Amino acid sequence: MRQLKLSRVFTLMESGPVVLVTTHDGKKDNIMTISWTMVLDFTPVFAITTGEWNHSFAAIRKNKECVIAIPTVDMLDKVVGIGTCSGADTEKFSKFKLTPVPGKVVRSPLIKECLANIECTVVDIVKKHNIVVLEAVAAYIDPVRKEKRTVHAVGDGTFIVDGRRIDRRNMMAAKIPYGA
Ligand SMILES: Cc1cc2nc3c(=O)[nH]c(=O)nc-3n(C[C@H](O)[C@H](O)[C@H](O)COP(=O)(O)O)c2cc1C
């Protein structure tokens, strides 16, 4: 993977893809699926919604870090499988044939097979709404990967795949931050 500028990280999340979140609890790696995500502004700060009902949450709360990995449409069955079993009784990296790669800053692993990976630290947990606010501290993108289409959850078990990209950069020039 090629290092990605932190000023571009929000473009991985702004389109609202289903993401994978990895953690390391001190003993083993785990992965969960998250579709509730939100970019907060043009900085590399964003939020996910999760909580105690997931095994991953204890590691997120204790170690204050995770990795957000961006899967593509060819990985959809793995993404759904990861989100329908628990790290409490399943070794998800081996079960779903994914490769953990050490990050540079956090202990949670990157996922080699994903389009991009964002190493994150937890900057806030808004308990009342189960919102976990994350700040990216390093990010990487696979420059040679052919499949780049991400998937978007409708919430009823169906998904929308990225379609045509439409360019309005000129019209939006005043609103697009330098470097994005
Ligand atoms: C498509 C999909 C999207 C999901 N999105 C979320 C989410 O946004 N927040 C959440 O807490 N759980 C979400 N889940 C459920 C968790 O991924 C699931 O509970 C998972 O088993 C947790 O794994 P863990 O127990 O190993 O942490 C989603 C599951 C799927 C299949």
XYZ file of C-alpha atoms and ligand atoms in Angstrom:
211
model
C 0.000 0.000 0.000
C 1.077 3.574 -0.732
C 0.965 6.172 2.035
C -2.026 8.509 1.627
C -1.969 12.174 2.732
C -4.108 12.750 5.821
C -5.724 15.689 4.002
C -7.298 13.178 1.596
C -8.548 10.673 4.159
C -12.064 12.138 4.347
C -12.545 11.289 0.643
C -12.378 7.595 1.583
C -15.267 8.042 4.019
C -17.382 10.883 2.620
C -19.201 8.554 0.222
C -20.405 6.501 3.192
C -19.100 3.050 2.311
C -19.549 -0.014 4.480
C -16.214 -0.344 6.285
C -14.351 -2.959 8.273
C -12.979 -1.970 11.668
C -10.051 -3.906 13.096
C -8.958 -3.989 16.724
C -6.339 -5.714 18.851
C -7.319 -6.483 22.442
C -3.788 -7.291 23.652
C -4.160 -10.968 22.755
C -5.698 -11.191 19.311
C -6.863 -9.284 16.288
C -10.535 -8.902 15.429
C -12.673 -7.363 12.682
C -16.211 -6.009 12.625
C -18.400 -4.495 9.919
C -19.702 -0.930 10.273
C -22.132 0.939 8.052
C -22.959 3.779 10.471
C -20.160 6.242 9.691
C -19.954 10.001 9.411
C -17.362 12.469 8.148
C -17.361 15.483 10.488
C -15.491 18.057 8.396
C -12.495 18.328 6.048
C -10.072 17.214 8.752
C -9.299 13.493 9.142
C -11.829 13.204 11.981
C -14.959 11.077 11.682
C -17.408 9.044 13.716
C -18.725 5.499 13.821
C -21.662 4.224 15.820
C -21.093 1.082 17.857
C -21.264 -0.120 21.423
C -21.117 -2.794 24.048
C -23.220 -5.240 22.029
C -20.108 -5.950 19.934
C -16.973 -7.808 21.079
C -14.786 -5.202 19.303
C -16.067 -2.359 21.465
C -14.154 -3.401 24.611
C -10.851 -3.149 22.697
C -11.848 0.188 21.125
C -12.745 1.622 24.537
C -9.691 0.218 26.334
C -6.953 0.848 23.767
C -8.471 3.976 22.182
C -7.531 2.920 18.671
C -8.649 0.923 15.652
C -8.120 0.656 11.903
C -10.823 1.464 9.386
C -10.318 -0.683 6.291
C -12.242 0.056 3.087
C -13.472 -3.100 1.335
C -14.771 -3.248 -2.247
C -17.743 -4.978 -3.858
C -15.830 -8.186 -4.606
C -15.454 -8.622 -0.824
C -19.164 -8.205 0.023
C -19.783 -11.783 1.221
C -16.784 -11.533 3.557
C -17.994 -8.118 4.785
C -21.448 -9.522 5.646
C -19.925 -12.689 7.142
C -17.625 -10.611 9.380
C -20.629 -8.588 10.535
C -22.704 -11.646 11.400
C -20.305 -13.488 13.694
C -18.354 -12.446 16.767
C -14.692 -12.271 17.641
C -15.752 -13.661 21.022
C -15.739 -17.131 19.457
C -14.346 -16.686 15.929
C -10.876 -15.926 14.534
C -12.143 -13.736 11.736
C -8.848 -13.113 9.888
C -8.368 -16.855 9.308
C -12.060 -17.678 8.833
C -12.434 -15.047 6.086
C -8.936 -15.552 4.621
C -7.804 -11.990 5.198
C -4.222 -10.910 5.885
C -3.391 -8.718 8.900
C -0.563 -6.254 8.211
C 1.075 -4.267 11.024
C 0.324 -0.553 10.983
C 2.907 2.132 11.766
C 1.173 3.871 14.666
C -1.546 1.673 16.195
C -1.555 -2.018 17.179
C -4.759 -2.830 15.317
C -3.814 -4.415 11.992
C -4.417 -3.161 8.453
C -6.236 -5.557 6.096
C -4.030 -6.275 3.082
C -6.936 -7.209 0.773
C -8.770 -3.880 1.258
C -8.597 -0.869 -1.064
C -7.439 1.446 1.719
C -6.668 1.446 5.433
C -6.874 4.253 7.991
C -5.052 3.981 11.317
C -7.180 5.787 13.905
C -7.061 6.881 17.510
C -10.246 7.370 19.542
C -10.655 11.032 20.471
C -14.098 10.843 22.073
C -16.905 8.440 22.933
C -20.377 9.995 23.158
C -21.943 7.316 25.325
C -25.543 8.533 25.102
C -25.597 7.927 21.328
C -22.918 5.215 21.053
C -20.824 7.515 18.864
C -17.084 6.872 18.672
C -15.139 9.825 17.288
C -11.930 8.840 15.495
C -8.912 10.754 14.235
C -6.801 9.318 11.426
C -3.104 9.187 12.240
C -1.898 7.363 9.105
C -3.558 6.141 5.925
C -2.708 3.973 2.952
C -4.232 3.164 -0.408
C -3.505 0.282 -2.768
C -2.494 2.035 -5.998
C -2.637 -1.058 -8.234
C -5.955 -2.581 -7.164
C -8.351 -2.853 -10.123
C -11.680 -3.138 -8.240
C -12.276 0.204 -6.542
C -16.080 0.198 -6.166
C -17.218 0.398 -2.543
C -20.615 -0.752 -1.240
C -23.254 1.192 0.652
C -25.726 -0.456 3.018
C -29.427 0.341 2.622
C -30.109 -1.179 6.050
C -32.468 -3.945 4.999
C -29.867 -6.474 3.882
C -29.446 -4.933 0.431
C -26.505 -2.885 -0.805
C -25.812 -0.243 -3.437
C -22.568 -0.450 -5.391
C -20.665 2.666 -6.541
C -21.801 3.837 -9.943
C -20.725 6.560 -12.348
C -18.493 9.291 -10.945
C -19.596 12.802 -11.903
C -17.080 15.682 -11.813
C -18.220 19.062 -10.468
C -14.829 20.115 -9.129
C -14.885 23.427 -11.036
C -18.286 24.413 -9.637
C -17.185 23.440 -6.133
C -13.679 24.907 -6.310
C -14.347 27.457 -3.577
C -15.561 24.710 -1.227
C -12.912 22.048 -1.860
C -9.972 22.311 0.519
C -6.472 22.532 -0.879
C -5.024 19.041 -1.263
C -8.324 17.171 -1.654
C -23.613 -4.717 6.655
C -23.428 -4.620 8.141
C -23.302 -3.374 8.737
C -23.130 -3.242 10.127
N -23.000 -2.013 10.680
C -22.848 -1.882 12.014
C -22.703 -0.594 12.602
O -22.681 0.429 11.917
N -22.555 -0.536 13.947
C -22.544 -1.650 14.746
O -22.388 -1.543 15.962
N -22.666 -2.895 14.213
C -22.810 -3.021 12.861
N -22.913 -4.268 12.307
C -22.896 -5.437 13.189
C -21.511 -5.879 13.628
O -20.590 -5.883 12.548
C -21.649 -7.295 14.228
O -22.398 -7.191 15.426
C -20.354 -8.027 14.418
O -20.684 -9.369 14.639
C -19.518 -7.507 15.568
O -18.370 -8.302 15.659
P -17.580 -8.476 17.040
O -18.558 -9.035 18.034
O -16.467 -9.423 16.693
O -17.106 -7.110 17.420
C -23.076 -4.416 10.923
C -23.183 -5.681 10.326
C -23.349 -5.782 8.952
C -23.458 -7.132 8.334
